[in-house]
PDB file of C-alpha atoms in Angstrom:
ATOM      1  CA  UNK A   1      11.968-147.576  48.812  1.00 67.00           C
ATOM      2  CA  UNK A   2      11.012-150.960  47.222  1.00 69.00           C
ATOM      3  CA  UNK A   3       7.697-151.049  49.730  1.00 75.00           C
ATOM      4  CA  UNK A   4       6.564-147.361  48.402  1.00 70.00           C
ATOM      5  CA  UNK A   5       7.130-148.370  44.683  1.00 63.00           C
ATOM      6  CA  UNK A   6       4.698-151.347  45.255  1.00 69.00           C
ATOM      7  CA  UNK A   7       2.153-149.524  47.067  1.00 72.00           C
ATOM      8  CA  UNK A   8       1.862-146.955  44.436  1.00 65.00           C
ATOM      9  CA  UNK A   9       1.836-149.652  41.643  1.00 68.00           C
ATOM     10  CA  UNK A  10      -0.663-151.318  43.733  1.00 72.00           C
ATOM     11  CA  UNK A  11      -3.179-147.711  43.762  1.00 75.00           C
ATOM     12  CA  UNK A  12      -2.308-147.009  40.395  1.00 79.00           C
ATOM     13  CA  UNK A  13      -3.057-150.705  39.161  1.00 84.00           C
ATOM     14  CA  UNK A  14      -6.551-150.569  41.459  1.00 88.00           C
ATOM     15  CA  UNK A  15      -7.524-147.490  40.333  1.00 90.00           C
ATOM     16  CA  UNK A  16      -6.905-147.774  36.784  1.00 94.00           C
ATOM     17  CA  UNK A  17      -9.265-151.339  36.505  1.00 94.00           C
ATOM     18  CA  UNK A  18     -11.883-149.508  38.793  1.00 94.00           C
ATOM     19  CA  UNK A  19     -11.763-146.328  35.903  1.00 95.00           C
ATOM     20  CA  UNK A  20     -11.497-148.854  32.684  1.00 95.00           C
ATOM     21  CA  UNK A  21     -14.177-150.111  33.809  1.00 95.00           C
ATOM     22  CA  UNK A  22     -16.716-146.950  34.495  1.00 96.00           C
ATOM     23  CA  UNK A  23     -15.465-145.191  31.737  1.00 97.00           C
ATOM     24  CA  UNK A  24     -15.588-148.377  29.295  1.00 96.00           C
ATOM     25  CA  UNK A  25     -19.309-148.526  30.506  1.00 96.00           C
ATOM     26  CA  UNK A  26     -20.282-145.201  29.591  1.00 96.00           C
ATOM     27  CA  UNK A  27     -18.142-145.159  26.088  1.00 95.00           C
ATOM     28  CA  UNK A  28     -15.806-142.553  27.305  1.00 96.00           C
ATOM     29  CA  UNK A  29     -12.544-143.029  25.610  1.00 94.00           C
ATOM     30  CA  UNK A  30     -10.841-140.037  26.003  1.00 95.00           C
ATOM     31  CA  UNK A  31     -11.330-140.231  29.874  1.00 96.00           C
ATOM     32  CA  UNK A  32     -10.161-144.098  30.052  1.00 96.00           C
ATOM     33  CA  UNK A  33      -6.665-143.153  27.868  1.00 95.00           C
ATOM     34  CA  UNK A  34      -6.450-140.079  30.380  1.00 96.00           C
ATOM     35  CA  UNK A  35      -6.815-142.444  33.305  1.00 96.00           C
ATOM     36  CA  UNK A  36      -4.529-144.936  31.332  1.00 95.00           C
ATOM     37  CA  UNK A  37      -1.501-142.078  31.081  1.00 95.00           C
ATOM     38  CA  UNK A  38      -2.340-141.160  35.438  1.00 92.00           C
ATOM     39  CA  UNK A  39      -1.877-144.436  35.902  1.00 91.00           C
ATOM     40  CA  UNK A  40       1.653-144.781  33.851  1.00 92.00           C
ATOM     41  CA  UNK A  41       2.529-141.709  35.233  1.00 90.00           C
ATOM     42  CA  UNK A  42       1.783-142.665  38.957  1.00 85.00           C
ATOM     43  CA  UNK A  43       3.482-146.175  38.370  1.00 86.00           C
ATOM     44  CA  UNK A  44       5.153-146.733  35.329  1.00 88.00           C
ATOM     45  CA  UNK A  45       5.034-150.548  35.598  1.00 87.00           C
ATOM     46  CA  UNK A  46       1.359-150.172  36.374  1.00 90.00           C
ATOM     47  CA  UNK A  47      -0.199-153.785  35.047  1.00 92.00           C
ATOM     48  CA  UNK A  48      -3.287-152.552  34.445  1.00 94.00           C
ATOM     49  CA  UNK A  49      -2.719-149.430  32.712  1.00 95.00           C
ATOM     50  CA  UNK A  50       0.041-151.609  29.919  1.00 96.00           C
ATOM     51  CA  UNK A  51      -2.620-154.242  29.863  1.00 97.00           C
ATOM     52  CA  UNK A  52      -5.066-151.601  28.225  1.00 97.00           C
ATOM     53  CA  UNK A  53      -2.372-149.899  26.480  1.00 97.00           C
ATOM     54  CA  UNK A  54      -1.668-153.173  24.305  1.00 98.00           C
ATOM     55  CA  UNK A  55      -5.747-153.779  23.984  1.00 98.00           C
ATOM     56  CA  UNK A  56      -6.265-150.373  23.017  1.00 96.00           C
ATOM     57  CA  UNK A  57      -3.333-151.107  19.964  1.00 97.00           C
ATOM     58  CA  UNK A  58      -5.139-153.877  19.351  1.00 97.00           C
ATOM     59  CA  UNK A  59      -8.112-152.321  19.050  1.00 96.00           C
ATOM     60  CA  UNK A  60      -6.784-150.237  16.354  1.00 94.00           C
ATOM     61  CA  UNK A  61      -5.513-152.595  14.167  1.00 93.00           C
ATOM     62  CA  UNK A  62      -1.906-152.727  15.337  1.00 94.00           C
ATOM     63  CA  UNK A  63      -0.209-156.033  15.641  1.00 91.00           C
ATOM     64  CA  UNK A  64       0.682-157.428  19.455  1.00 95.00           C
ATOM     65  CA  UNK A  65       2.727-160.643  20.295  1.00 95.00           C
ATOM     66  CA  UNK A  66       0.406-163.259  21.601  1.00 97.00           C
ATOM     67  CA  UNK A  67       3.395-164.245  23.646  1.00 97.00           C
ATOM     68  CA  UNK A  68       3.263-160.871  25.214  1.00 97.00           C
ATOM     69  CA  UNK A  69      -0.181-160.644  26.058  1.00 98.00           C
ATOM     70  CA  UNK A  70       0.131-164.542  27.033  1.00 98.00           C
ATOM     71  CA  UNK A  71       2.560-163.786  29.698  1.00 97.00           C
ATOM     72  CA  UNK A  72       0.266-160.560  31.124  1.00 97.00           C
ATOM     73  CA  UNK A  73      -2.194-163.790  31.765  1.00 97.00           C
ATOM     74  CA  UNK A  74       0.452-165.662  33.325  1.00 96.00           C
ATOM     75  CA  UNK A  75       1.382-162.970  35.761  1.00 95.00           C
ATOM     76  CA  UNK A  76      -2.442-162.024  36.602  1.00 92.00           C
ATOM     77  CA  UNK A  77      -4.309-165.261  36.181  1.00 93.00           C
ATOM     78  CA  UNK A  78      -7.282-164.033  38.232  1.00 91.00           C
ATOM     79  CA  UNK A  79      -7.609-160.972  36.260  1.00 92.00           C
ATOM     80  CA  UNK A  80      -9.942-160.529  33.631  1.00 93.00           C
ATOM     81  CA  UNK A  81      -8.277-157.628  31.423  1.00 95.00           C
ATOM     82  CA  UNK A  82      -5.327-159.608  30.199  1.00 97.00           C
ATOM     83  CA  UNK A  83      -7.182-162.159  28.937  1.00 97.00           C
ATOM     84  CA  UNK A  84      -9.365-160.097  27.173  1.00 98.00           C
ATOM     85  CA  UNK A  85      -6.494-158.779  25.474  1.00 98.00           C
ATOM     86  CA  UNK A  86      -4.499-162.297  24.866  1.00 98.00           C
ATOM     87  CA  UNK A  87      -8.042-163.286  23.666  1.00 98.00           C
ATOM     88  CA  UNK A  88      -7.697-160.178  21.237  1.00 98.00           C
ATOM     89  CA  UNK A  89      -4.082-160.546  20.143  1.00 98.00           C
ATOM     90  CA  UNK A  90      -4.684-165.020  19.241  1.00 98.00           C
ATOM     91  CA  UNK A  91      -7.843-163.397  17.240  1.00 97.00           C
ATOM     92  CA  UNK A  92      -5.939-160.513  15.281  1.00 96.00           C
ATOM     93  CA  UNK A  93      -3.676-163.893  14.632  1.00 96.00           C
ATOM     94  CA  UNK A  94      -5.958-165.619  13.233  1.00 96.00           C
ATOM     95  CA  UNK A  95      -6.028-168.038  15.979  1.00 97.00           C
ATOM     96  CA  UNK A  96      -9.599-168.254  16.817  1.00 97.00           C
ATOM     97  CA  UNK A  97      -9.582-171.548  18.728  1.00 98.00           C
ATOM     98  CA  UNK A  98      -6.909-170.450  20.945  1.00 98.00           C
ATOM     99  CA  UNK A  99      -8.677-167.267  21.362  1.00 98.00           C
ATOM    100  CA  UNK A 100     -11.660-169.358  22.845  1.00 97.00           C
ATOM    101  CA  UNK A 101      -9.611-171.329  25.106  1.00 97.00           C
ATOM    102  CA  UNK A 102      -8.311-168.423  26.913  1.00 96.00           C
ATOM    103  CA  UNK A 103     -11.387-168.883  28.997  1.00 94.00           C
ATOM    104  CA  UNK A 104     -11.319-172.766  29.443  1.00 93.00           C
ATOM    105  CA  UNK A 105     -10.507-172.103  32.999  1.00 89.00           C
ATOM    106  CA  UNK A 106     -11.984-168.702  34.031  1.00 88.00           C
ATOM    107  CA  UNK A 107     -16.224-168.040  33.992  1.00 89.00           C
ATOM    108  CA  UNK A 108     -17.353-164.894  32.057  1.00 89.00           C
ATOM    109  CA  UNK A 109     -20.704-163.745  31.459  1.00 91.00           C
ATOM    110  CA  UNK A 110     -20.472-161.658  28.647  1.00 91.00           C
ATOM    111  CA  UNK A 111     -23.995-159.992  29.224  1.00 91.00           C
ATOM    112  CA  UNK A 112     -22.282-158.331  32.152  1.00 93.00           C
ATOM    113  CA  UNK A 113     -19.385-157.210  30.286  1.00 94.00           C
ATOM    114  CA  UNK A 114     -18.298-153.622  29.876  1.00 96.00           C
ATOM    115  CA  UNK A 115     -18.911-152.818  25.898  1.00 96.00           C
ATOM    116  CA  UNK A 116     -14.989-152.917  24.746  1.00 96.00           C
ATOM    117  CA  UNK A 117     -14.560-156.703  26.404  1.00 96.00           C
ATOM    118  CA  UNK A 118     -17.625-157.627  25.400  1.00 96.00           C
ATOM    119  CA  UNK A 119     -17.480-157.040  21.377  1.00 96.00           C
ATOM    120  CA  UNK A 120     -14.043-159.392  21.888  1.00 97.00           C
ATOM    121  CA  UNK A 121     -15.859-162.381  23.470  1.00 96.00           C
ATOM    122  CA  UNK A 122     -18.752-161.865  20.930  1.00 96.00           C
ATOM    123  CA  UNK A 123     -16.166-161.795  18.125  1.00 96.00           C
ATOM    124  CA  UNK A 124     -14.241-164.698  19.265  1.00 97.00           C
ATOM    125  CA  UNK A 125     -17.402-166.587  19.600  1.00 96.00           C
ATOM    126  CA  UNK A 126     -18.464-165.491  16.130  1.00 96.00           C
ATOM    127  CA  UNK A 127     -14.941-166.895  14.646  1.00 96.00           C
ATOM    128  CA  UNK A 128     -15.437-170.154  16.458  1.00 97.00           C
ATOM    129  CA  UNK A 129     -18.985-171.186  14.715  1.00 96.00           C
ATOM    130  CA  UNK A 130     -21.403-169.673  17.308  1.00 95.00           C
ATOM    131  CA  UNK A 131     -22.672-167.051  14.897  1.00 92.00           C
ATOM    132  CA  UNK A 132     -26.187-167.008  16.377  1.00 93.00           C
ATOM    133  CA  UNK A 133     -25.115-166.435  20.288  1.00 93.00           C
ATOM    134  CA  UNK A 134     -22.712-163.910  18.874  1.00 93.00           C
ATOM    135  CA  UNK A 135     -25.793-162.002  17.029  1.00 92.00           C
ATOM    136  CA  UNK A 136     -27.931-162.266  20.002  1.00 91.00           C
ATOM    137  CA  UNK A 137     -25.021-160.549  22.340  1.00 91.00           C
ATOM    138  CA  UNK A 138     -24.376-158.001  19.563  1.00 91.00           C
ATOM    139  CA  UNK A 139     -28.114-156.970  18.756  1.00 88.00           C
ATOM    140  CA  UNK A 140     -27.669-155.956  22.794  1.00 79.00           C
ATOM    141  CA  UNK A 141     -24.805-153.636  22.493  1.00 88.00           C
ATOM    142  CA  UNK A 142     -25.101-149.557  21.914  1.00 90.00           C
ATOM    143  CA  UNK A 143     -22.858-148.823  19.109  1.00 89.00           C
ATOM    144  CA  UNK A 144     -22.297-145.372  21.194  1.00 92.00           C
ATOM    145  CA  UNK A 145     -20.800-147.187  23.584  1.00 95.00           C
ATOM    146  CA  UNK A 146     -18.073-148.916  21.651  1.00 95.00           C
ATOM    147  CA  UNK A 147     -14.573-147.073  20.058  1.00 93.00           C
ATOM    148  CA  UNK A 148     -14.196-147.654  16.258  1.00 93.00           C
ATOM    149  CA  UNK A 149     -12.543-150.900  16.472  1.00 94.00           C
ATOM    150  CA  UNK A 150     -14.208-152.827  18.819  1.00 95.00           C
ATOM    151  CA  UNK A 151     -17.310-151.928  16.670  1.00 94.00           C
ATOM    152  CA  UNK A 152     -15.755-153.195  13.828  1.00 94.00           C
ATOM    153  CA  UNK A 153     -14.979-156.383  15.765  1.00 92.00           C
ATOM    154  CA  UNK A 154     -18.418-157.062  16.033  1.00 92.00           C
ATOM    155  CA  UNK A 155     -20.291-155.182  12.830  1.00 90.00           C
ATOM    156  CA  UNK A 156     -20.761-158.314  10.682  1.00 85.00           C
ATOM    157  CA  UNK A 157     -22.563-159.758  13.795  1.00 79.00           C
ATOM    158  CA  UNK A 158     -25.292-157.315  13.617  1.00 76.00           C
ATOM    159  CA  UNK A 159     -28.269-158.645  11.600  1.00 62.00           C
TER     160      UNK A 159
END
């Protein structure tokens, strides 16, 4: 039943961004990928729970289509995980500007961040001239706090 499938996707999808963010928050990965694969499990098409997948990839140093992560924004304008992750993907392409302009339109305060988000905004400021903000928002961060690659995002920040 097309109403059940939605409902379930719906959970799964509010659960999941409730859980990315807690466990992003307190640095614990394994419990955010466990989440990730309830959430897949539980709804398949769960937007949330691909969303991470393709920021976690990202994360790790694996190529995404900025096309793909453009259209999660498209479909979830209001929500701030896909951007994070188109913001990600225009940066891995070397696309700094664009990366920066994923946020023309939508207020973040990157203080208030979880750590994972956070590192990105701080590295697309960094690639975009505002070295010293991004040093000031880095010398805030606990290094515990962030996986491998979003602590590389933001290493050469840290004075």
């Amino acid at each position: 039943d097309f109403q059940r499938i939605r409902q379930l996707r719906n959970i799964a999808d509010g659960g999941f961004r409730l859980a990315r963010d807690r466990f992003d928050r307190r640095g614990q990965f394994a419990s955010l990928r466990a989440a990730r694969d309830k959430a897949l499990a539980a709804s398949p098409g769960s937007a949330a729970a691909l969303d991470y997948t393709r920021f976690e990839q990202l994360l790790d140093g694996r190529e995404i289509d900025a096309a793909e992560t453009a259209e999660a924004v498209a479909a979830q304008p209001g929500e701030v995980g896909p951007r994070f992750t188109h913001a990600l993907a225009l940066l891995r392409a070397d696309r700094a500007a664009e990366a920066l302009a994923v946020f023309d339109d939508f207020d973040v305060i990157v203080r208030d961040l979880p750590p994972s988000p956070r590192a990105v905004a701080i590295a697309v400021l960094a690639a975009n001239g505002h070295a010293s903000a991004a040093a000031g928002l880095a010398a805030g961060l606990d290094r515990r706090l962030l996986s491998p690659g979003a602590w590389a995002l933001i290493a050469p920040q840290i004075r």
